[in-house]
GROMACS .gro file of C-alpha atoms in nm:
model
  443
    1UNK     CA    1   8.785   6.924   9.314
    2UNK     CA    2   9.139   7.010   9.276
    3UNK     CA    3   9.415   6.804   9.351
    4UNK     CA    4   9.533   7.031   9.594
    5UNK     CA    5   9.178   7.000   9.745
    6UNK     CA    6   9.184   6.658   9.746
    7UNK     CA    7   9.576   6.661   9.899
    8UNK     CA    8   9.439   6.830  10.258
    9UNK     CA    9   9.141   6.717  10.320
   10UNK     CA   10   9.254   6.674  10.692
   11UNK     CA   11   9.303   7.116  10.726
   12UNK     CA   12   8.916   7.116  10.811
   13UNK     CA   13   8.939   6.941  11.115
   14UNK     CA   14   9.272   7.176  11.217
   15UNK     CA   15   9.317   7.472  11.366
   16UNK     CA   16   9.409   7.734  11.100
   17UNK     CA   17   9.493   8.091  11.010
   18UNK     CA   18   9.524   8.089  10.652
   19UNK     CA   19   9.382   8.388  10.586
   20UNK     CA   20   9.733   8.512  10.698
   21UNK     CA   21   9.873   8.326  10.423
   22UNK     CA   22   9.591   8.486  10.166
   23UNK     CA   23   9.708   8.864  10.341
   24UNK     CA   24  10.087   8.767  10.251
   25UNK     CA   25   9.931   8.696   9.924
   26UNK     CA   26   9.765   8.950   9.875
   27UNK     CA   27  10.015   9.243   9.963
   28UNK     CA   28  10.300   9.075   9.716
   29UNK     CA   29  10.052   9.079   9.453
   30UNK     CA   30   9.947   9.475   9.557
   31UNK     CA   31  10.374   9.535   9.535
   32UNK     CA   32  10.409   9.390   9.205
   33UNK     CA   33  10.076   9.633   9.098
   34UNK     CA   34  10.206   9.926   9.220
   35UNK     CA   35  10.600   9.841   9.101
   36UNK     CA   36  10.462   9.824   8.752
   37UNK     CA   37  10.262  10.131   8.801
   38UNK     CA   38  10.504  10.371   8.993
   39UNK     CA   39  10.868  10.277   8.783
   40UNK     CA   40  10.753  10.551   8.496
   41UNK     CA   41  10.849  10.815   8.802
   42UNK     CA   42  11.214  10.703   8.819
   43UNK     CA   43  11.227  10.723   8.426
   44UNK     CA   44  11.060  10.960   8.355
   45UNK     CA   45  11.388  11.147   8.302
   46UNK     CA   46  11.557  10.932   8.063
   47UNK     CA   47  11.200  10.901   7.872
   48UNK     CA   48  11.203  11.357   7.865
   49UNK     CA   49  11.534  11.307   7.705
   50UNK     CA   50  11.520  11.060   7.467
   51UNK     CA   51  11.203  11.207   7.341
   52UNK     CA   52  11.254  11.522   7.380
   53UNK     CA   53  10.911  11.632   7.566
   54UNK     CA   54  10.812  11.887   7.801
   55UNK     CA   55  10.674  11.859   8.164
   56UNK     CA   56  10.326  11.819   8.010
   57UNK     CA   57  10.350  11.549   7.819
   58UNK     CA   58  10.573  11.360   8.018
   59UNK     CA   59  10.263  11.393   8.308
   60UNK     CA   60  10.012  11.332   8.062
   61UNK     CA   61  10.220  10.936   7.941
   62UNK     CA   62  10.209  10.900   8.402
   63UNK     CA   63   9.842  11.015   8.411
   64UNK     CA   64   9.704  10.785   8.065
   65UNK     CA   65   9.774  10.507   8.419
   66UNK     CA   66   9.480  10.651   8.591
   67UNK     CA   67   9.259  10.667   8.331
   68UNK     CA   68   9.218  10.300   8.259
   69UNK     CA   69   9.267  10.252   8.590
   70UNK     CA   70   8.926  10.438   8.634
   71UNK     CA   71   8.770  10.337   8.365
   72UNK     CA   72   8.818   9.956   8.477
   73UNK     CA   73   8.723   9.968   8.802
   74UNK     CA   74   8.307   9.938   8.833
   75UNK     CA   75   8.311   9.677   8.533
   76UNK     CA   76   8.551   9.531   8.790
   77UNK     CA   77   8.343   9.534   9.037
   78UNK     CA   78   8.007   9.455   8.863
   79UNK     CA   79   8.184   9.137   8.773
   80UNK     CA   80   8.359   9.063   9.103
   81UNK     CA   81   8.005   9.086   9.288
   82UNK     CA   82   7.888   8.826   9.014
   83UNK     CA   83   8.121   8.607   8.966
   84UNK     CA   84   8.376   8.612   9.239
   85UNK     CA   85   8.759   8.731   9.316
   86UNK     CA   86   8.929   8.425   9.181
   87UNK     CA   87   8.965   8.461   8.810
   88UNK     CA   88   8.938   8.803   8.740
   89UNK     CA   89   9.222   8.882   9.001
   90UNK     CA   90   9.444   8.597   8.845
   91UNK     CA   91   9.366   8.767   8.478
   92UNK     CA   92   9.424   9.139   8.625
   93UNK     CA   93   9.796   8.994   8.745
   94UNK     CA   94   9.861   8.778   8.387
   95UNK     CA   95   9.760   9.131   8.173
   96UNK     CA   96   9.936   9.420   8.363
   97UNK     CA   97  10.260   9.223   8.382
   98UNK     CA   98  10.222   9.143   7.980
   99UNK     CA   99  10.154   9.539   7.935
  100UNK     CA  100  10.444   9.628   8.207
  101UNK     CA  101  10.640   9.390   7.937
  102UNK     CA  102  10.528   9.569   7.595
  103UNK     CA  103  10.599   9.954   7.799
  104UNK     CA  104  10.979   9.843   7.718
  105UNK     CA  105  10.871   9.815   7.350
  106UNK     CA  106  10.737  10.179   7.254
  107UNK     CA  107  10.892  10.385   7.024
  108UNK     CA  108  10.693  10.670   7.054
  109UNK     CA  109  10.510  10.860   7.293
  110UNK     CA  110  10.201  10.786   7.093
  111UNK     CA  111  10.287  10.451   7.230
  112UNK     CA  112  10.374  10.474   7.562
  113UNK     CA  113  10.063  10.615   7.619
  114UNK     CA  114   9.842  10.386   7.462
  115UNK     CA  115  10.033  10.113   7.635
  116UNK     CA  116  10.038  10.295   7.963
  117UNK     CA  117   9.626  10.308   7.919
  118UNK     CA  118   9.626   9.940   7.825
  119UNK     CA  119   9.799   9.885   8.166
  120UNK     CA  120   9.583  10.030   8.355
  121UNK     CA  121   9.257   9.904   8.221
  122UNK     CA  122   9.383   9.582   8.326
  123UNK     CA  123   9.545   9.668   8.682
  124UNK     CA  124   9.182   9.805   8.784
  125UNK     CA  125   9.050   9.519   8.849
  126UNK     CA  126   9.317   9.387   9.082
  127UNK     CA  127   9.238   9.661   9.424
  128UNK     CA  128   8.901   9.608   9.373
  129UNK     CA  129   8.944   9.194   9.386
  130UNK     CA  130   9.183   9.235   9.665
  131UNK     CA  131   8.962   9.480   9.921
  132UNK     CA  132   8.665   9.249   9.865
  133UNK     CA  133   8.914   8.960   9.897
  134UNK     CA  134   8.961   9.136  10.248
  135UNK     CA  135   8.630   9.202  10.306
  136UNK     CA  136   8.560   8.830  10.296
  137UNK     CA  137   8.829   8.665  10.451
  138UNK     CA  138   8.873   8.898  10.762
  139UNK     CA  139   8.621   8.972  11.066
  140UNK     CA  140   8.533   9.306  11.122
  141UNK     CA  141   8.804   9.379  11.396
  142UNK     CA  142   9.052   9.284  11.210
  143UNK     CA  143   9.002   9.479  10.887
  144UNK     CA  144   9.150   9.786  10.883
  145UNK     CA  145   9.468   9.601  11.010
  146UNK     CA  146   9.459   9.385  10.702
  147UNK     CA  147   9.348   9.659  10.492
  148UNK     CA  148   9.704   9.833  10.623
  149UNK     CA  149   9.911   9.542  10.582
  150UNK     CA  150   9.763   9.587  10.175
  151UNK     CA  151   9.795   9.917  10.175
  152UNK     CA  152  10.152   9.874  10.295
  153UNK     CA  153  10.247   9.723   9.979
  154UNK     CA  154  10.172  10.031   9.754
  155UNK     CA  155  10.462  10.196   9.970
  156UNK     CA  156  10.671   9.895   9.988
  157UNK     CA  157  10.707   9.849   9.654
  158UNK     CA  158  10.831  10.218   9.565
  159UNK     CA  159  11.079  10.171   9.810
  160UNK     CA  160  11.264   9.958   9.614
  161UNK     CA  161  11.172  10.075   9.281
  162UNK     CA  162  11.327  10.408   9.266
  163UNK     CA  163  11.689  10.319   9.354
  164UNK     CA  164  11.631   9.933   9.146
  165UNK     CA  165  11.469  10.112   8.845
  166UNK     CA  166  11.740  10.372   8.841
  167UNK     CA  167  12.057  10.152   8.834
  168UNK     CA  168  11.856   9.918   8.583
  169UNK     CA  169  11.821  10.207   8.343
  170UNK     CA  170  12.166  10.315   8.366
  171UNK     CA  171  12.317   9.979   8.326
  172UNK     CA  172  12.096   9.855   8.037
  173UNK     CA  173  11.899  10.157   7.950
  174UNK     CA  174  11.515  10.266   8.036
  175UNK     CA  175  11.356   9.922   7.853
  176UNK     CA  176  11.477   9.723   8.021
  177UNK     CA  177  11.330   9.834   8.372
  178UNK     CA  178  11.003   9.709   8.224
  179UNK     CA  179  11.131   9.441   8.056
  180UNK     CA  180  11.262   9.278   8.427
  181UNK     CA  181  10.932   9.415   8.616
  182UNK     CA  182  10.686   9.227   8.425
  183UNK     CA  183  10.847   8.899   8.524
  184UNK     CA  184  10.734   8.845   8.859
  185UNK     CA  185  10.353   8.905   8.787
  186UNK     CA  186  10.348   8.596   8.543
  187UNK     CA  187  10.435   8.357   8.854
  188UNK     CA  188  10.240   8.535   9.102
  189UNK     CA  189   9.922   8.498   8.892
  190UNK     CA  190   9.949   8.148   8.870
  191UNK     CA  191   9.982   8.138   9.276
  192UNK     CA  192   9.677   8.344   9.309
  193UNK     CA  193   9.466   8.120   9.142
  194UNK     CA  194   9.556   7.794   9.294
  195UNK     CA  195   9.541   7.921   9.642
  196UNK     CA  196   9.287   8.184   9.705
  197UNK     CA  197   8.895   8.153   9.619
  198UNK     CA  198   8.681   8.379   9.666
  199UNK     CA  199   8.541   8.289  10.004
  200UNK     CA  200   8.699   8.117  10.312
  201UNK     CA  201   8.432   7.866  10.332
  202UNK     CA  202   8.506   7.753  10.001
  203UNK     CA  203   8.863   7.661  10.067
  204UNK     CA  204   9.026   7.338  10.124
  205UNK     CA  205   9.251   7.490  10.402
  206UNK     CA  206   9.001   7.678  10.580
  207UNK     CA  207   8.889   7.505  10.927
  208UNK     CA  208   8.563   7.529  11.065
  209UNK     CA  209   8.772   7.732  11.338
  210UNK     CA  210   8.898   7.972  11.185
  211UNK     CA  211   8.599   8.033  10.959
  212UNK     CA  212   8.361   8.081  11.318
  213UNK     CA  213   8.659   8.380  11.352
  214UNK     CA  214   8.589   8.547  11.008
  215UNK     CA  215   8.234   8.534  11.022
  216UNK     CA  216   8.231   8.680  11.431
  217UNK     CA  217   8.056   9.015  11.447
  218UNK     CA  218   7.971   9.013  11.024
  219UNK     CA  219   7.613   9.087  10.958
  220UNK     CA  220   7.356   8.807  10.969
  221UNK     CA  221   6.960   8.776  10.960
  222UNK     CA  222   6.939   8.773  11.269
  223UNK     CA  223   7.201   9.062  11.401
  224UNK     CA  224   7.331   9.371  11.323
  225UNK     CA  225   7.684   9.385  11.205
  226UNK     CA  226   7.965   9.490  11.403
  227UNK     CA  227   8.094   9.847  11.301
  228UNK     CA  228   8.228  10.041  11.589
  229UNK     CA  229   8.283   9.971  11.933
  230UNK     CA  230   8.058  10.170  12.137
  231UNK     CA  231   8.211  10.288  12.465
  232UNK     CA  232   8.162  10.629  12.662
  233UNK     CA  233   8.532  10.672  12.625
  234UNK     CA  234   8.431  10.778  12.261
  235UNK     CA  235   8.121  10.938  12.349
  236UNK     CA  236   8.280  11.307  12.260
  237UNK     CA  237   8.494  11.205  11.981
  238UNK     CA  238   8.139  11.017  11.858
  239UNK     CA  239   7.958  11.310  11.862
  240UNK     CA  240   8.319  11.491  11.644
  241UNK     CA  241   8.284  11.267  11.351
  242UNK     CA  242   7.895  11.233  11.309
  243UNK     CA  243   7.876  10.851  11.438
  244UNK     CA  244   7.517  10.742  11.280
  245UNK     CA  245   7.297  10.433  11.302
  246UNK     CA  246   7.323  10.350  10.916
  247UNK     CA  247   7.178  10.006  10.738
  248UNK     CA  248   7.438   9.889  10.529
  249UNK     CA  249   7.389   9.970  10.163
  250UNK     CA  250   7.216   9.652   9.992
  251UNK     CA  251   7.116   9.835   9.610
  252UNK     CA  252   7.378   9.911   9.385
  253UNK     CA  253   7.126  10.227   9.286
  254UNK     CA  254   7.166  10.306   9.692
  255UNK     CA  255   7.537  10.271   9.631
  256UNK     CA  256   7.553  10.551   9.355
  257UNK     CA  257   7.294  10.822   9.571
  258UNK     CA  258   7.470  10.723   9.893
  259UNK     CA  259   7.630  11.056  10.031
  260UNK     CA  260   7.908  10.874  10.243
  261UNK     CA  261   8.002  10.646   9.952
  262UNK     CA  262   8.004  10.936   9.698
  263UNK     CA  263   8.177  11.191  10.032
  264UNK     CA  264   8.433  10.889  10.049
  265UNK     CA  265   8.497  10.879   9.640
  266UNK     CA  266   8.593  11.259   9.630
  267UNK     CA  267   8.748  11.257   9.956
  268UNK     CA  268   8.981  10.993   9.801
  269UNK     CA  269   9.030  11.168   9.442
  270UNK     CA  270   9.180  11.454   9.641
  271UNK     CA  271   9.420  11.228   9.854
  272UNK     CA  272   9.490  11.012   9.586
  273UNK     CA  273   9.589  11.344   9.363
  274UNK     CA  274   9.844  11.437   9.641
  275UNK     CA  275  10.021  11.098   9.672
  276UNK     CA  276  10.042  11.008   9.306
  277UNK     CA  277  10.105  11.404   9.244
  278UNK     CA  278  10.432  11.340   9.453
  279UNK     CA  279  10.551  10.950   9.324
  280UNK     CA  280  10.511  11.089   8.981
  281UNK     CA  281  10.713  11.445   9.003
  282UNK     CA  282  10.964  11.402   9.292
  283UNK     CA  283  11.204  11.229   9.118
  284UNK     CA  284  11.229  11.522   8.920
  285UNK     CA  285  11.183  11.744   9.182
  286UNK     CA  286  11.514  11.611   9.346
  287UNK     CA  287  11.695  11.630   9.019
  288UNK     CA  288  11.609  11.954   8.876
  289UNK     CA  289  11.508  12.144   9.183
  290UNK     CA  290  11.756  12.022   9.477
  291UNK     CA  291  12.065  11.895   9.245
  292UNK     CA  292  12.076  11.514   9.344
  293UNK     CA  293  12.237  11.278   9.055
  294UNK     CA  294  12.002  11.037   8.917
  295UNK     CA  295  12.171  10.719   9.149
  296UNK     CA  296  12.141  10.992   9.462
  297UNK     CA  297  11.815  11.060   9.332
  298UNK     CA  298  11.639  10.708   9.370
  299UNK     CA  299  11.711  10.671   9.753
  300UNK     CA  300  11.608  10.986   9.831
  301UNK     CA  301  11.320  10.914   9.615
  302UNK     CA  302  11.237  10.609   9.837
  303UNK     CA  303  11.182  10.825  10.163
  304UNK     CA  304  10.787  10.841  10.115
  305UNK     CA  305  10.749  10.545  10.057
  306UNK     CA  306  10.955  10.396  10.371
  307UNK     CA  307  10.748  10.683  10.589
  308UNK     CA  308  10.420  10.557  10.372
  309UNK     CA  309  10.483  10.210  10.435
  310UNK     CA  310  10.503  10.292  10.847
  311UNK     CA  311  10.197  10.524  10.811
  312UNK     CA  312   9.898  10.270  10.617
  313UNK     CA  313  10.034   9.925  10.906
  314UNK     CA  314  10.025  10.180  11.219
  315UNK     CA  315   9.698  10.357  11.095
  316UNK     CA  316   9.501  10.083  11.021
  317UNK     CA  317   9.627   9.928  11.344
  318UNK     CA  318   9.527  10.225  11.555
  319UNK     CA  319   9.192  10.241  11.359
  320UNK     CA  320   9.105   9.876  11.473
  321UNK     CA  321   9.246   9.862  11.776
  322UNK     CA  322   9.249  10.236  11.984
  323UNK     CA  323   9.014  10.379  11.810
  324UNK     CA  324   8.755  10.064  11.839
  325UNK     CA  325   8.704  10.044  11.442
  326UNK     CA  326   8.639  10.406  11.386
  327UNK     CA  327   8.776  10.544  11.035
  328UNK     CA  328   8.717  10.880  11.037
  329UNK     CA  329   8.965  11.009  11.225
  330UNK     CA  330   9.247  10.842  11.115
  331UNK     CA  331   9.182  10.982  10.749
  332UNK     CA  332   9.085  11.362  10.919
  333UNK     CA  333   9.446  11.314  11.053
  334UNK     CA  334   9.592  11.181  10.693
  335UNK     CA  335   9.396  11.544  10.556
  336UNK     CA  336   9.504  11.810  10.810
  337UNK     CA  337   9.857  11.693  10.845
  338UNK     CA  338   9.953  11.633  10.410
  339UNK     CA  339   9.852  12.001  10.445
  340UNK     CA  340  10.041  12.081  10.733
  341UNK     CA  341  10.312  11.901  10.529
  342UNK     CA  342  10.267  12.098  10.215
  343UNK     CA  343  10.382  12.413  10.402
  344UNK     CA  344  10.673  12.238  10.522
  345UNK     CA  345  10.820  12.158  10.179
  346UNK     CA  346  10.769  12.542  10.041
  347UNK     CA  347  11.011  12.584  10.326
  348UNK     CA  348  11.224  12.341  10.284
  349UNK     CA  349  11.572  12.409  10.337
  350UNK     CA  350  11.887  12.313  10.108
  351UNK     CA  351  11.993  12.003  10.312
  352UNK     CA  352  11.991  11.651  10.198
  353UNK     CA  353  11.880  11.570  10.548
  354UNK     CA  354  11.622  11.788  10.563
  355UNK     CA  355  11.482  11.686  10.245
  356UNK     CA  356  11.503  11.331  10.345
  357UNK     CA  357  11.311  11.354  10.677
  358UNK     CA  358  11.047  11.619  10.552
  359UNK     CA  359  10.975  11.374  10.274
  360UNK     CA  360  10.959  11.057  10.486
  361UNK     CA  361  10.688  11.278  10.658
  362UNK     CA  362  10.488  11.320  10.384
  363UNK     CA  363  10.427  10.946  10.297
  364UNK     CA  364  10.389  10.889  10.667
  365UNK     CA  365  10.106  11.178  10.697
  366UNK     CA  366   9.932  11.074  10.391
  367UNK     CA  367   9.921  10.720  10.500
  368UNK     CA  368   9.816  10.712  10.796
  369UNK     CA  369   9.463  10.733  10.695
  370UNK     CA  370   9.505  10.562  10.410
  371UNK     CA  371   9.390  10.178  10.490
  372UNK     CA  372   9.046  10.398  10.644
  373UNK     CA  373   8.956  10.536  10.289
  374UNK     CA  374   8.934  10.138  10.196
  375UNK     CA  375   8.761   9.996  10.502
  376UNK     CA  376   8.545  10.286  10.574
  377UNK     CA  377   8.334  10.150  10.254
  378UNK     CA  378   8.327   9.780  10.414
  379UNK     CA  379   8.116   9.918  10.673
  380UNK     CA  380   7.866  10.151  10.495
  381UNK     CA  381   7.802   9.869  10.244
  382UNK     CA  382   7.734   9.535  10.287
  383UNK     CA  383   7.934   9.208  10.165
  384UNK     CA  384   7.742   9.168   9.871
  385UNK     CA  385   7.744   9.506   9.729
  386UNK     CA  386   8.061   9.596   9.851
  387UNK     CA  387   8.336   9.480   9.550
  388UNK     CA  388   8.077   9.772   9.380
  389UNK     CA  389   8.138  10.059   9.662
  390UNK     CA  390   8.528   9.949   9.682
  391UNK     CA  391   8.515  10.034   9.281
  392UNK     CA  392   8.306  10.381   9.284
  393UNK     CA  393   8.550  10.496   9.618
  394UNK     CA  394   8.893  10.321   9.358
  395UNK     CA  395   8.749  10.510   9.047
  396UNK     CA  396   8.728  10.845   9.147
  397UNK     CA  397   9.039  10.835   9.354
  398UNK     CA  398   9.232  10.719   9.064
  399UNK     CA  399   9.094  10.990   8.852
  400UNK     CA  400   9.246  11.193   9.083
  401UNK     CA  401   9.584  11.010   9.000
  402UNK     CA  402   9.479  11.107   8.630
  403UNK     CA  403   9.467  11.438   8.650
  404UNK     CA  404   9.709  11.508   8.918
  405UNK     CA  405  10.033  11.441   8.736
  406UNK     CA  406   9.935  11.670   8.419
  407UNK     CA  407   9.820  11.918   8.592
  408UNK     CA  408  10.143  11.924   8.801
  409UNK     CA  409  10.326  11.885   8.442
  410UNK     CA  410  10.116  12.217   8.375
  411UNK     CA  411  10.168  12.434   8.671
  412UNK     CA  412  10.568  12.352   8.652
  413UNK     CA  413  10.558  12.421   8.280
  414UNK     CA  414  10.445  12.789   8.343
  415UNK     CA  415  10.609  12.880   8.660
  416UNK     CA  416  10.907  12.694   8.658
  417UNK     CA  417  10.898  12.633   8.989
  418UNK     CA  418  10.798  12.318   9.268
  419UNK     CA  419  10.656  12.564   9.494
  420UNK     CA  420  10.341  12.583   9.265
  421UNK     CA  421  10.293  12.229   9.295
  422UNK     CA  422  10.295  12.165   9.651
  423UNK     CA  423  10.052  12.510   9.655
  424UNK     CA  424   9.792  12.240   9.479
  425UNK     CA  425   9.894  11.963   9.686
  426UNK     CA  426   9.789  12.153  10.011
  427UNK     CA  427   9.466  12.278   9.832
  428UNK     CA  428   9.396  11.928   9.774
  429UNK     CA  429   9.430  11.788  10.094
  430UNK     CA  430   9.258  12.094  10.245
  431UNK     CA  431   8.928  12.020  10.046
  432UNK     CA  432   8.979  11.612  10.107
  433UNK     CA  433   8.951  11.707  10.470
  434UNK     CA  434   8.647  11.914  10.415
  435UNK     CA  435   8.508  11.610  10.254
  436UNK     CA  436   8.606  11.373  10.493
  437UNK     CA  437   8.396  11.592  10.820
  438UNK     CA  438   8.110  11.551  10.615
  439UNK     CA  439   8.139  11.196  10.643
  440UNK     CA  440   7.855  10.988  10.905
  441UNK     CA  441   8.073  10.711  11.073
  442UNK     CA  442   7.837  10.393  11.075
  443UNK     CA  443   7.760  10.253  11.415
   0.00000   0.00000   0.00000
């Protein structure tokens, strides 16, 4: 027993919400993570310059991310199902900050890359530790709420990054953006481990209160877990997005043939292609296409993310709460209106008002259905074989993030133009939304 542990004994017998406190948790260490990840967007430019590379290459060192990012995420999860959240989230945090560090050390693009990759082999591990961390702490009806509140962060965190990285790399040059990044992942890793485990009931500040909450309406022997609520107020929009009686998925084998877990994975590669599409290139895009000045460049850079970070706390709200748990049609929303979107920014006009409020609509759009993509897998698996689903439904988004960027780098290459690019970003959307009707909603 810790000493901590042995410090509170007394919490048991209190009333307590610390899985509030494990949320909080939670959605600073998701900031960090996506900080670390998203600052190669804001210098990007100064990277194209020094090294003298073309759009290609400068998607591919953005995209080499993804890649470990993918190919770390069912190992992940394998081991998270195993052995728990505890460690392996604490050692995710410890290694991405040490590899956000060495970024600031390349001297080639050889090296960037390879450090970029090493990255994201160790970030993978962290959303996958951190939905299941969710999935365990939180009752059913309040899951898609949490999952927005952690969702949230991947928006907050670009807010500041643009406009922060920026003036960083001006004042002491490109390095040094990494260089002050990685430092906040080194404490927060510590914190992680001495305050979260991987269950409630195995916590020292945990009551027996508030773990009767989490465990309400979760699956038992003897009952059927809580999914939906069932109401004839939903009876039509039921019969819209397919709601099924489904078992939860108990066999990792069922996980890999399961239709909605597989539907969900590509669903998500397409989304995921659109948002990190637009973190990676609109910097750029504001520079080269609409004339802004690289300080001018990382507010207006920050719009998505301030619409994005609105968008993933009211959708997983109205998922839990007016839409009784339902997370289809939050993400069919998310789909149809990113495309919507997409035409809107072919059309844009030459106004730095207009550019900011069309792109504060974009990260609001796409994120609206965002925390569903996450919590839709909570309910067509079950708690054990879940930190598995949450990796297949991370992997293939994030390859999405892999090949987005490049093949953005590709299309702006040979046409010279943005236009192109949002083209693919509607395309993308359109077939995430075809994707996303296939979907059964678990009852």
């Amino acid at each position: 027993m810790s000493r901590i542990e042995q410090a509170v004994p007394y919490i048991k017998t209190k009333k307590t919400n610390y899985r509030f406190v494990v949320l909080a948790l939670i959605f600073i260490v998701y900031a960090i993570n996506y900080a670390d990840r998203t600052n190669i967007g804001a210098v990007l430019p100064f990277i194209i310059d020094e090294f003298h590379i073309n759009n290609f290459e400068a998607g591919a060192i953005a995209s080499m991310f993804f890649l470990g990012y993918a190919l770390s995420q069912i190992p992940a999860g394998f081991f998270i199902a195993k052995k728990g959240i505890r460690g392996m989230v604490a050692l995710s945090i410890f290694g991405f900050s040490a590899f956000t560090w060495l970024m600031g050390t390349a001297t080639s693009v050889l090296g960037l890359k390879c450090i970029r990759l090493g990255l994201e082999l160790t970030e993978g591990p962290c959303p996958v530790g951190l939905a299941s961390t969710i999935n365990n702490w939180f009752p059913p009806k309040e899951k898609a709420t949490a999952t927005g509140v952690y969702i949230a962060a991947t928006m907050f965190a670009p807010i500041l990054v643009p406009p922060l990285a920026v003036w960083i790399a001006m004042t002491w040059g490109w390095r040094w953006v990494f260089f002050s990044f990685a430092i906040p992942g080194l404490v927060i890793a510590v914190l992680w481990y001495l305050l979260v485990r991987t269950k409630p009931s195995e916590s020292a500040f945990v009551s027996k209160a508030e773990l009767e909450t989490i465990t309400a309406g979760q699956e038992t022997p003897d009952a059927r877990r809580e999914n939906i609520v069932i109401s004839p107020g939903f009876a039509r929009l039921d019969r819209l997005i397919r709601v099924r009686e489904l078992a939860p998925v108990s066999t990792v084998k069922g996980l890999f043939t399961s239709k909605n877990i597989l539907g969900d994975c590509l669903a998500y590669f397409m989304m995921v292609s659109v948002l990190y599409g637009l973190l990676t290139w609109i910097p750029l895009y504001l520079v080269k296409e609409k004339g802004f000045t690289f300080m001018s460049m990382g507010l207006v850079a920050s719009m998505p993310c301030i619409g994005g970070f609105i968008g993933a706390i009211f959708g997983g709200y109205v998922s839990d709460r007016l839409l009784g748990r339902r997370r289809k049609p939050t993400m069919m929303f998310t789909a149809i209106s990113t495309v919507l979107m997409m035409v809107i920014m072919l059309n844009i006009p030459q106004s730095t008002v207009a550019v900011c409020v069309g792109l504060f609509f974009v990260g609001l759009c796409l994120n609206i259905g965002w925390p569903a993509f996450t919590a839709y897998g909570m309910a067509v698996a079950d708690s054990k074989t879940y930190p598995i689903a949450a990796s297949i439904i991370n992997s293939g988004g994030n390859l999405g993030g892999f090949v987005s960027p490049m093949l953005a780098g590709y299309l702006l290459d040979k046409t010279g133009s943005f236009n192109s690019v949002f083209i693919y970003f509607g395309i993308c959307a359109a077939i995430g939304l075809i994707m996303i009707t296939l979907l059964e909603e678990p009852k």
